Amino acid sequence: MNFVVEGLHASVAGREVLHGVDLTVNSGEVHVIMGPNGSGKSTLAHALMGRPGTTVTAGSIRLDGNELVGLPAWQRARAGMFLALQHPVEVPGVGLRSLLDAAADGVATDTLDERLKAEARAVGLDAALLTRPLNVDLSGGEKKRTEMVQLGVLQPALCILDEIDSGLDVDALGAVARRLQLATSAWQVGILAVTHFHRFLVELEADVVHVMVDGRIVASGDAELALELEQTGYAGYAT
């Protein structure tokens, strides 16, 4: 897998938020986006996935050479992309099993049921919650674990995480990070993770850390950069 973003500009409600973002993520790599509030991190995640309300005004988003700009979110998902939201949406009346049955596109029923149970065990999610309407009446940690169940069943080429560590307790944080780390080796998923916290990277090993300020990536480095940012803040990277 090769995911390339070049010169990406994007707007929300008519205001440009991203001002030319470039990055490349390959199979099995973990890239982390850090930056102050309002710097455009979540907008980047939403622009890459084609979330309605976020408009790409210039630039390119390519997965294995295929241009994604202009495609709806469902086509990007079919191409191999996966977005885990900071606040997973509740979908009354739609079960997780039904959702994945549609998304998995032809996986045999028995195989899908086995995958669901195995992935729930892997992240410590009560199997009884698999029959609930999607994310309805679940705690924050349960919702994030459910996102990881979806990831494990679908096995996308690229996983984008929009502050999935937000609001997680220590146990849930560890379960989510370990599942993601395993995915980088199990099927070589590429990960682009938006986060504020170095603690998420204790068990999820970052290959590259990017600093985003004012809609631009202004610096990149190894995993030590995340620790430095947590200790010193972003004042030195102001544009």
PDB file of C-alpha atoms in Angstrom:
ATOM      1  CA  MET A   1       0.000   0.000   0.000  1.00  0.00           C
ATOM      2  CA  ASN A   2       1.170   3.477  -0.883  1.00  0.00           C
ATOM      3  CA  PHE A   3      -0.848   6.493   0.267  1.00  0.00           C
ATOM      4  CA  VAL A   4       0.242   9.890  -1.021  1.00  0.00           C
ATOM      5  CA  VAL A   5      -1.169  13.322  -0.208  1.00  0.00           C
ATOM      6  CA  GLU A   6       0.166  16.255  -2.235  1.00  0.00           C
ATOM      7  CA  GLY A   7      -0.610  19.957  -1.921  1.00  0.00           C
ATOM      8  CA  LEU A   8      -3.884  19.333  -0.119  1.00  0.00           C
ATOM      9  CA  HIS A   9      -6.077  22.358   0.529  1.00  0.00           C
ATOM     10  CA  ALA A  10      -9.461  21.932   2.215  1.00  0.00           C
ATOM     11  CA  SER A  11     -12.230  24.167   3.510  1.00  0.00           C
ATOM     12  CA  VAL A  12     -14.992  23.862   6.095  1.00  0.00           C
ATOM     13  CA  ALA A  13     -18.037  26.161   5.873  1.00  0.00           C
ATOM     14  CA  GLY A  14     -16.261  28.237   3.239  1.00  0.00           C
ATOM     15  CA  ARG A  15     -13.119  28.834   5.316  1.00  0.00           C
ATOM     16  CA  GLU A  16      -9.841  27.274   4.200  1.00  0.00           C
ATOM     17  CA  VAL A  17      -8.366  25.171   7.006  1.00  0.00           C
ATOM     18  CA  LEU A  18      -5.680  23.134   5.242  1.00  0.00           C
ATOM     19  CA  HIS A  19      -3.093  25.137   3.285  1.00  0.00           C
ATOM     20  CA  GLY A  20      -1.077  22.596   1.326  1.00  0.00           C
ATOM     21  CA  VAL A  21      -0.451  19.311   3.167  1.00  0.00           C
ATOM     22  CA  ASP A  22       2.027  16.738   1.862  1.00  0.00           C
ATOM     23  CA  LEU A  23       2.626  13.287   3.366  1.00  0.00           C
ATOM     24  CA  THR A  24       3.230   9.681   2.369  1.00  0.00           C
ATOM     25  CA  VAL A  25       2.260   6.555   4.321  1.00  0.00           C
ATOM     26  CA  ASN A  26       3.353   3.070   3.246  1.00  0.00           C
ATOM     27  CA  SER A  27       2.226  -0.393   4.330  1.00  0.00           C
ATOM     28  CA  GLY A  28       2.983  -1.190   7.966  1.00  0.00           C
ATOM     29  CA  GLU A  29       4.010   2.376   8.841  1.00  0.00           C
ATOM     30  CA  VAL A  30       2.592   4.415  11.718  1.00  0.00           C
ATOM     31  CA  HIS A  31       2.465   8.167  11.112  1.00  0.00           C
ATOM     32  CA  VAL A  32       1.276  10.465  13.888  1.00  0.00           C
ATOM     33  CA  ILE A  33      -0.160  13.976  13.506  1.00  0.00           C
ATOM     34  CA  MET A  34       0.186  16.249  16.546  1.00  0.00           C
ATOM     35  CA  GLY A  35      -0.529  19.931  16.939  1.00  0.00           C
ATOM     36  CA  PRO A  36      -2.406  22.554  18.949  1.00  0.00           C
ATOM     37  CA  ASN A  37      -6.194  22.740  19.015  1.00  0.00           C
ATOM     38  CA  GLY A  38      -7.591  24.261  15.849  1.00  0.00           C
ATOM     39  CA  SER A  39      -4.544  23.457  13.745  1.00  0.00           C
ATOM     40  CA  GLY A  40      -6.498  21.362  11.217  1.00  0.00           C
ATOM     41  CA  LYS A  41      -5.745  17.815  12.393  1.00  0.00           C
ATOM     42  CA  SER A  42      -9.331  16.553  12.388  1.00  0.00           C
ATOM     43  CA  THR A  43     -10.069  18.452   9.185  1.00  0.00           C
ATOM     44  CA  LEU A  44      -7.206  16.554   7.564  1.00  0.00           C
ATOM     45  CA  ALA A  45      -8.662  13.212   8.673  1.00  0.00           C
ATOM     46  CA  HIS A  46     -12.107  14.182   7.400  1.00  0.00           C
ATOM     47  CA  ALA A  47     -10.786  15.521   4.087  1.00  0.00           C
ATOM     48  CA  LEU A  48      -8.860  12.324   3.430  1.00  0.00           C
ATOM     49  CA  MET A  49     -11.945  10.174   4.042  1.00  0.00           C
ATOM     50  CA  GLY A  50     -14.339  12.438   2.164  1.00  0.00           C
ATOM     51  CA  ARG A  51     -16.530  13.340   5.104  1.00  0.00           C
ATOM     52  CA  PRO A  52     -19.455  15.578   3.996  1.00  0.00           C
ATOM     53  CA  GLY A  53     -18.947  19.209   4.987  1.00  0.00           C
ATOM     54  CA  THR A  54     -15.194  19.138   4.342  1.00  0.00           C
ATOM     55  CA  THR A  55     -14.349  20.287   0.810  1.00  0.00           C
ATOM     56  CA  VAL A  56     -11.028  19.633  -0.924  1.00  0.00           C
ATOM     57  CA  THR A  57     -10.261  22.714  -3.004  1.00  0.00           C
ATOM     58  CA  ALA A  58      -6.852  21.720  -4.384  1.00  0.00           C
ATOM     59  CA  GLY A  59      -4.337  18.903  -4.266  1.00  0.00           C
ATOM     60  CA  SER A  60      -4.277  15.143  -4.618  1.00  0.00           C
ATOM     61  CA  ILE A  61      -5.080  12.102  -2.457  1.00  0.00           C
ATOM     62  CA  ARG A  62      -3.893   8.823  -3.994  1.00  0.00           C
ATOM     63  CA  LEU A  63      -4.087   5.255  -2.731  1.00  0.00           C
ATOM     64  CA  ASP A  64      -1.901   2.883  -4.738  1.00  0.00           C
ATOM     65  CA  GLY A  65      -1.906   5.425  -7.545  1.00  0.00           C
ATOM     66  CA  ASN A  66      -5.686   5.837  -7.670  1.00  0.00           C
ATOM     67  CA  GLU A  67      -6.994   9.389  -7.216  1.00  0.00           C
ATOM     68  CA  LEU A  68      -9.582   9.665  -4.427  1.00  0.00           C
ATOM     69  CA  VAL A  69     -10.455  13.373  -4.510  1.00  0.00           C
ATOM     70  CA  GLY A  70     -14.061  13.690  -5.599  1.00  0.00           C
ATOM     71  CA  LEU A  71     -15.050  10.178  -4.525  1.00  0.00           C
ATOM     72  CA  PRO A  72     -17.679   9.724  -1.785  1.00  0.00           C
ATOM     73  CA  ALA A  73     -16.623   8.214   1.539  1.00  0.00           C
ATOM     74  CA  TRP A  74     -18.076   4.784   0.765  1.00  0.00           C
ATOM     75  CA  GLN A  75     -15.965   4.446  -2.376  1.00  0.00           C
ATOM     76  CA  ARG A  76     -12.842   5.429  -0.430  1.00  0.00           C
ATOM     77  CA  ALA A  77     -13.747   2.764   2.132  1.00  0.00           C
ATOM     78  CA  ARG A  78     -14.125   0.180  -0.623  1.00  0.00           C
ATOM     79  CA  ALA A  79     -10.710   1.242  -1.935  1.00  0.00           C
ATOM     80  CA  GLY A  80      -9.189   0.270   1.418  1.00  0.00           C
ATOM     81  CA  MET A  81      -9.526   3.275   3.761  1.00  0.00           C
ATOM     82  CA  PHE A  82     -10.931   3.249   7.298  1.00  0.00           C
ATOM     83  CA  LEU A  83     -11.673   6.223   9.568  1.00  0.00           C
ATOM     84  CA  ALA A  84     -12.064   5.787  13.338  1.00  0.00           C
ATOM     85  CA  LEU A  85     -13.755   8.895  14.717  1.00  0.00           C
ATOM     86  CA  GLN A  86     -13.092  10.711  17.970  1.00  0.00           C
ATOM     87  CA  HIS A  87     -16.827  10.520  18.709  1.00  0.00           C
ATOM     88  CA  PRO A  88     -18.242   7.379  17.034  1.00  0.00           C
ATOM     89  CA  VAL A  89     -21.764   7.931  15.753  1.00  0.00           C
ATOM     90  CA  GLU A  90     -24.723   6.121  17.288  1.00  0.00           C
ATOM     91  CA  VAL A  91     -26.864   4.357  14.678  1.00  0.00           C
ATOM     92  CA  PRO A  92     -30.155   3.156  16.221  1.00  0.00           C
ATOM     93  CA  GLY A  93     -31.681   0.212  14.403  1.00  0.00           C
ATOM     94  CA  VAL A  94     -28.453  -0.928  12.725  1.00  0.00           C
ATOM     95  CA  GLY A  95     -26.441  -3.669  14.396  1.00  0.00           C
ATOM     96  CA  LEU A  96     -22.683  -4.041  14.172  1.00  0.00           C
ATOM     97  CA  ARG A  97     -23.110  -7.453  12.562  1.00  0.00           C
ATOM     98  CA  SER A  98     -25.411  -6.049   9.852  1.00  0.00           C
ATOM     99  CA  LEU A  99     -23.040  -3.152   9.199  1.00  0.00           C
ATOM    100  CA  LEU A 100     -20.042  -5.419   8.755  1.00  0.00           C
ATOM    101  CA  ASP A 101     -22.017  -7.910   6.675  1.00  0.00           C
ATOM    102  CA  ALA A 102     -22.608  -5.119   4.158  1.00  0.00           C
ATOM    103  CA  ALA A 103     -19.124  -3.649   4.410  1.00  0.00           C
ATOM    104  CA  ALA A 104     -17.280  -6.987   4.216  1.00  0.00           C
ATOM    105  CA  ASP A 105     -18.827  -7.558   0.767  1.00  0.00           C
ATOM    106  CA  GLY A 106     -19.414 -11.270   0.422  1.00  0.00           C
ATOM    107  CA  VAL A 107     -17.569 -12.775   3.401  1.00  0.00           C
ATOM    108  CA  ALA A 108     -19.324 -16.008   4.408  1.00  0.00           C
ATOM    109  CA  THR A 109     -21.660 -15.719   7.400  1.00  0.00           C
ATOM    110  CA  ASP A 110     -19.803 -18.289   9.497  1.00  0.00           C
ATOM    111  CA  THR A 111     -16.459 -16.639   8.801  1.00  0.00           C
ATOM    112  CA  LEU A 112     -17.819 -13.188   9.655  1.00  0.00           C
ATOM    113  CA  ASP A 113     -19.266 -14.418  12.960  1.00  0.00           C
ATOM    114  CA  GLU A 114     -15.945 -16.032  13.868  1.00  0.00           C
ATOM    115  CA  ARG A 115     -14.053 -12.845  13.049  1.00  0.00           C
ATOM    116  CA  LEU A 116     -16.424 -10.714  15.117  1.00  0.00           C
ATOM    117  CA  LYS A 117     -16.022 -12.893  18.193  1.00  0.00           C
ATOM    118  CA  ALA A 118     -12.259 -13.155  17.790  1.00  0.00           C
ATOM    119  CA  GLU A 119     -11.814  -9.401  17.382  1.00  0.00           C
ATOM    120  CA  ALA A 120     -14.064  -8.692  20.371  1.00  0.00           C
ATOM    121  CA  ARG A 121     -11.905 -10.995  22.512  1.00  0.00           C
ATOM    122  CA  ALA A 122      -8.730  -9.347  21.209  1.00  0.00           C
ATOM    123  CA  VAL A 123      -9.780  -5.896  22.484  1.00  0.00           C
ATOM    124  CA  GLY A 124     -11.678  -7.005  25.593  1.00  0.00           C
ATOM    125  CA  LEU A 125     -15.158  -6.141  24.299  1.00  0.00           C
ATOM    126  CA  ASP A 126     -18.065  -8.044  25.868  1.00  0.00           C
ATOM    127  CA  ALA A 127     -19.459 -10.291  23.120  1.00  0.00           C
ATOM    128  CA  ALA A 128     -22.994  -9.417  24.258  1.00  0.00           C
ATOM    129  CA  LEU A 129     -22.441  -5.888  22.939  1.00  0.00           C
ATOM    130  CA  LEU A 130     -22.004  -7.205  19.400  1.00  0.00           C
ATOM    131  CA  THR A 131     -25.777  -7.583  19.117  1.00  0.00           C
ATOM    132  CA  ARG A 132     -26.529  -3.988  20.196  1.00  0.00           C
ATOM    133  CA  PRO A 133     -27.453  -1.229  17.733  1.00  0.00           C
ATOM    134  CA  LEU A 134     -24.201   0.379  16.654  1.00  0.00           C
ATOM    135  CA  ASN A 135     -22.670   2.409  19.520  1.00  0.00           C
ATOM    136  CA  VAL A 136     -26.059   2.913  21.228  1.00  0.00           C
ATOM    137  CA  ASP A 137     -25.795   3.083  25.048  1.00  0.00           C
ATOM    138  CA  LEU A 138     -22.095   2.168  24.961  1.00  0.00           C
ATOM    139  CA  SER A 139     -19.430   3.850  27.059  1.00  0.00           C
ATOM    140  CA  GLY A 140     -16.658   5.817  25.384  1.00  0.00           C
ATOM    141  CA  GLY A 141     -14.226   2.945  25.815  1.00  0.00           C
ATOM    142  CA  GLU A 142     -16.711   0.405  24.447  1.00  0.00           C
ATOM    143  CA  LYS A 143     -17.307   2.550  21.374  1.00  0.00           C
ATOM    144  CA  LYS A 144     -13.572   2.779  20.676  1.00  0.00           C
ATOM    145  CA  ARG A 145     -13.147  -0.978  21.171  1.00  0.00           C
ATOM    146  CA  THR A 146     -16.037  -1.507  18.749  1.00  0.00           C
ATOM    147  CA  GLU A 147     -14.136   0.599  16.204  1.00  0.00           C
ATOM    148  CA  MET A 148     -11.196  -1.783  16.599  1.00  0.00           C
ATOM    149  CA  VAL A 149     -13.495  -4.772  16.046  1.00  0.00           C
ATOM    150  CA  GLN A 150     -14.556  -3.190  12.757  1.00  0.00           C
ATOM    151  CA  LEU A 151     -10.922  -2.588  11.836  1.00  0.00           C
ATOM    152  CA  GLY A 152      -9.971  -6.196  12.535  1.00  0.00           C
ATOM    153  CA  VAL A 153     -12.852  -7.634  10.539  1.00  0.00           C
ATOM    154  CA  LEU A 154     -12.461  -5.352   7.511  1.00  0.00           C
ATOM    155  CA  GLN A 155      -8.632  -5.294   7.482  1.00  0.00           C
ATOM    156  CA  PRO A 156      -8.256  -2.063   5.467  1.00  0.00           C
ATOM    157  CA  ALA A 157      -5.053  -0.962   3.772  1.00  0.00           C
ATOM    158  CA  LEU A 158      -5.024   2.415   5.573  1.00  0.00           C
ATOM    159  CA  CYS A 159      -6.462   3.296   8.977  1.00  0.00           C
ATOM    160  CA  ILE A 160      -6.985   6.967   9.898  1.00  0.00           C
ATOM    161  CA  LEU A 161      -7.505   7.617  13.608  1.00  0.00           C
ATOM    162  CA  ASP A 162      -9.090  10.917  14.635  1.00  0.00           C
ATOM    163  CA  GLU A 163      -8.088  11.160  18.318  1.00  0.00           C
ATOM    164  CA  ILE A 164      -9.333   7.657  19.039  1.00  0.00           C
ATOM    165  CA  ASP A 165      -7.424   7.798  22.340  1.00  0.00           C
ATOM    166  CA  SER A 166      -9.543  10.727  23.581  1.00  0.00           C
ATOM    167  CA  GLY A 167     -11.475   9.839  26.734  1.00  0.00           C
ATOM    168  CA  LEU A 168     -10.060   6.325  27.097  1.00  0.00           C
ATOM    169  CA  ASP A 169      -9.033   4.909  30.454  1.00  0.00           C
ATOM    170  CA  VAL A 170      -5.671   3.163  30.794  1.00  0.00           C
ATOM    171  CA  ASP A 171      -7.023  -0.326  30.070  1.00  0.00           C
ATOM    172  CA  ALA A 172      -8.971   0.697  26.967  1.00  0.00           C
ATOM    173  CA  LEU A 173      -6.066   2.790  25.715  1.00  0.00           C
ATOM    174  CA  GLY A 174      -3.734  -0.187  25.980  1.00  0.00           C
ATOM    175  CA  ALA A 175      -6.194  -2.550  24.286  1.00  0.00           C
ATOM    176  CA  VAL A 176      -6.711  -0.189  21.358  1.00  0.00           C
ATOM    177  CA  ALA A 177      -3.006   0.589  20.926  1.00  0.00           C
ATOM    178  CA  ARG A 178      -2.011  -3.087  21.077  1.00  0.00           C
ATOM    179  CA  ARG A 179      -4.615  -4.043  18.465  1.00  0.00           C
ATOM    180  CA  LEU A 180      -3.356  -1.338  16.148  1.00  0.00           C
ATOM    181  CA  GLN A 181       0.264  -2.346  16.630  1.00  0.00           C
ATOM    182  CA  LEU A 182      -0.583  -5.961  15.832  1.00  0.00           C
ATOM    183  CA  ALA A 183      -2.436  -4.858  12.688  1.00  0.00           C
ATOM    184  CA  THR A 184       0.715  -3.211  11.313  1.00  0.00           C
ATOM    185  CA  SER A 185       2.388  -6.614  11.218  1.00  0.00           C
ATOM    186  CA  ALA A 186      -0.616  -8.948  10.742  1.00  0.00           C
ATOM    187  CA  TRP A 187      -1.751  -7.438   7.450  1.00  0.00           C
ATOM    188  CA  GLN A 188       0.625  -4.466   7.122  1.00  0.00           C
ATOM    189  CA  VAL A 189      -2.013  -1.785   7.620  1.00  0.00           C
ATOM    190  CA  GLY A 190      -0.703   1.763   7.315  1.00  0.00           C
ATOM    191  CA  ILE A 191      -1.806   4.044  10.150  1.00  0.00           C
ATOM    192  CA  LEU A 192      -2.266   7.805  10.258  1.00  0.00           C
ATOM    193  CA  ALA A 193      -3.099   8.742  13.851  1.00  0.00           C
ATOM    194  CA  VAL A 194      -4.192  12.165  15.079  1.00  0.00           C
ATOM    195  CA  THR A 195      -3.444  12.485  18.792  1.00  0.00           C
ATOM    196  CA  HIS A 196      -2.516  14.945  21.522  1.00  0.00           C
ATOM    197  CA  PHE A 197      -0.867  12.440  23.822  1.00  0.00           C
ATOM    198  CA  HIS A 198       2.486  10.669  23.884  1.00  0.00           C
ATOM    199  CA  ARG A 199       1.013   7.978  26.161  1.00  0.00           C
ATOM    200  CA  PHE A 200      -0.887   6.525  23.195  1.00  0.00           C
ATOM    201  CA  LEU A 201       2.483   5.851  21.574  1.00  0.00           C
ATOM    202  CA  VAL A 202       3.862   3.754  24.419  1.00  0.00           C
ATOM    203  CA  GLU A 203       2.407   0.607  22.817  1.00  0.00           C
ATOM    204  CA  LEU A 204       1.762   1.933  19.313  1.00  0.00           C
ATOM    205  CA  GLU A 205       5.205   2.532  17.855  1.00  0.00           C
ATOM    206  CA  ALA A 206       5.367   5.642  15.679  1.00  0.00           C
ATOM    207  CA  ASP A 207       7.636   5.625  12.638  1.00  0.00           C
ATOM    208  CA  VAL A 208       7.112   9.313  11.888  1.00  0.00           C
ATOM    209  CA  VAL A 209       5.638  12.154  13.952  1.00  0.00           C
ATOM    210  CA  HIS A 210       4.383  15.232  12.103  1.00  0.00           C
ATOM    211  CA  VAL A 211       3.678  18.620  13.673  1.00  0.00           C
ATOM    212  CA  MET A 212       0.677  20.465  12.231  1.00  0.00           C
ATOM    213  CA  VAL A 213       0.239  24.187  12.856  1.00  0.00           C
ATOM    214  CA  ASP A 214      -2.228  26.470  11.066  1.00  0.00           C
ATOM    215  CA  GLY A 215      -3.201  23.869   8.485  1.00  0.00           C
ATOM    216  CA  ARG A 216       0.356  22.973   7.497  1.00  0.00           C
ATOM    217  CA  ILE A 217       2.828  20.254   8.457  1.00  0.00           C
ATOM    218  CA  VAL A 218       5.714  22.335   9.764  1.00  0.00           C
ATOM    219  CA  ALA A 219       8.047  19.636  11.100  1.00  0.00           C
ATOM    220  CA  SER A 220       8.512  15.849  11.080  1.00  0.00           C
ATOM    221  CA  GLY A 221      10.660  13.541  13.155  1.00  0.00           C
ATOM    222  CA  ASP A 222      10.884  10.190  14.907  1.00  0.00           C
ATOM    223  CA  ALA A 223       8.947   9.008  17.966  1.00  0.00           C
ATOM    224  CA  GLU A 224      11.046  11.148  20.315  1.00  0.00           C
ATOM    225  CA  LEU A 225       9.437  14.237  18.794  1.00  0.00           C
ATOM    226  CA  ALA A 226       6.079  13.264  20.357  1.00  0.00           C
ATOM    227  CA  LEU A 227       7.609  13.206  23.835  1.00  0.00           C
ATOM    228  CA  GLU A 228       9.329  16.528  23.225  1.00  0.00           C
ATOM    229  CA  LEU A 229       6.042  18.114  22.140  1.00  0.00           C
ATOM    230  CA  GLU A 230       4.239  16.880  25.234  1.00  0.00           C
ATOM    231  CA  GLN A 231       6.939  18.408  27.424  1.00  0.00           C
ATOM    232  CA  THR A 232       7.538  21.700  25.623  1.00  0.00           C
ATOM    233  CA  GLY A 233       4.362  22.436  23.658  1.00  0.00           C
ATOM    234  CA  TYR A 234       4.087  24.019  20.206  1.00  0.00           C
ATOM    235  CA  ALA A 235       5.302  27.557  20.785  1.00  0.00           C
ATOM    236  CA  GLY A 236       8.498  26.876  18.877  1.00  0.00           C
ATOM    237  CA  TYR A 237       6.560  25.842  15.780  1.00  0.00           C
ATOM    238  CA  ALA A 238       4.323  28.895  15.394  1.00  0.00           C
ATOM    239  CA  THR A 239       4.007  30.009  11.783  1.00  0.00           C
TER     240      THR A 239
END
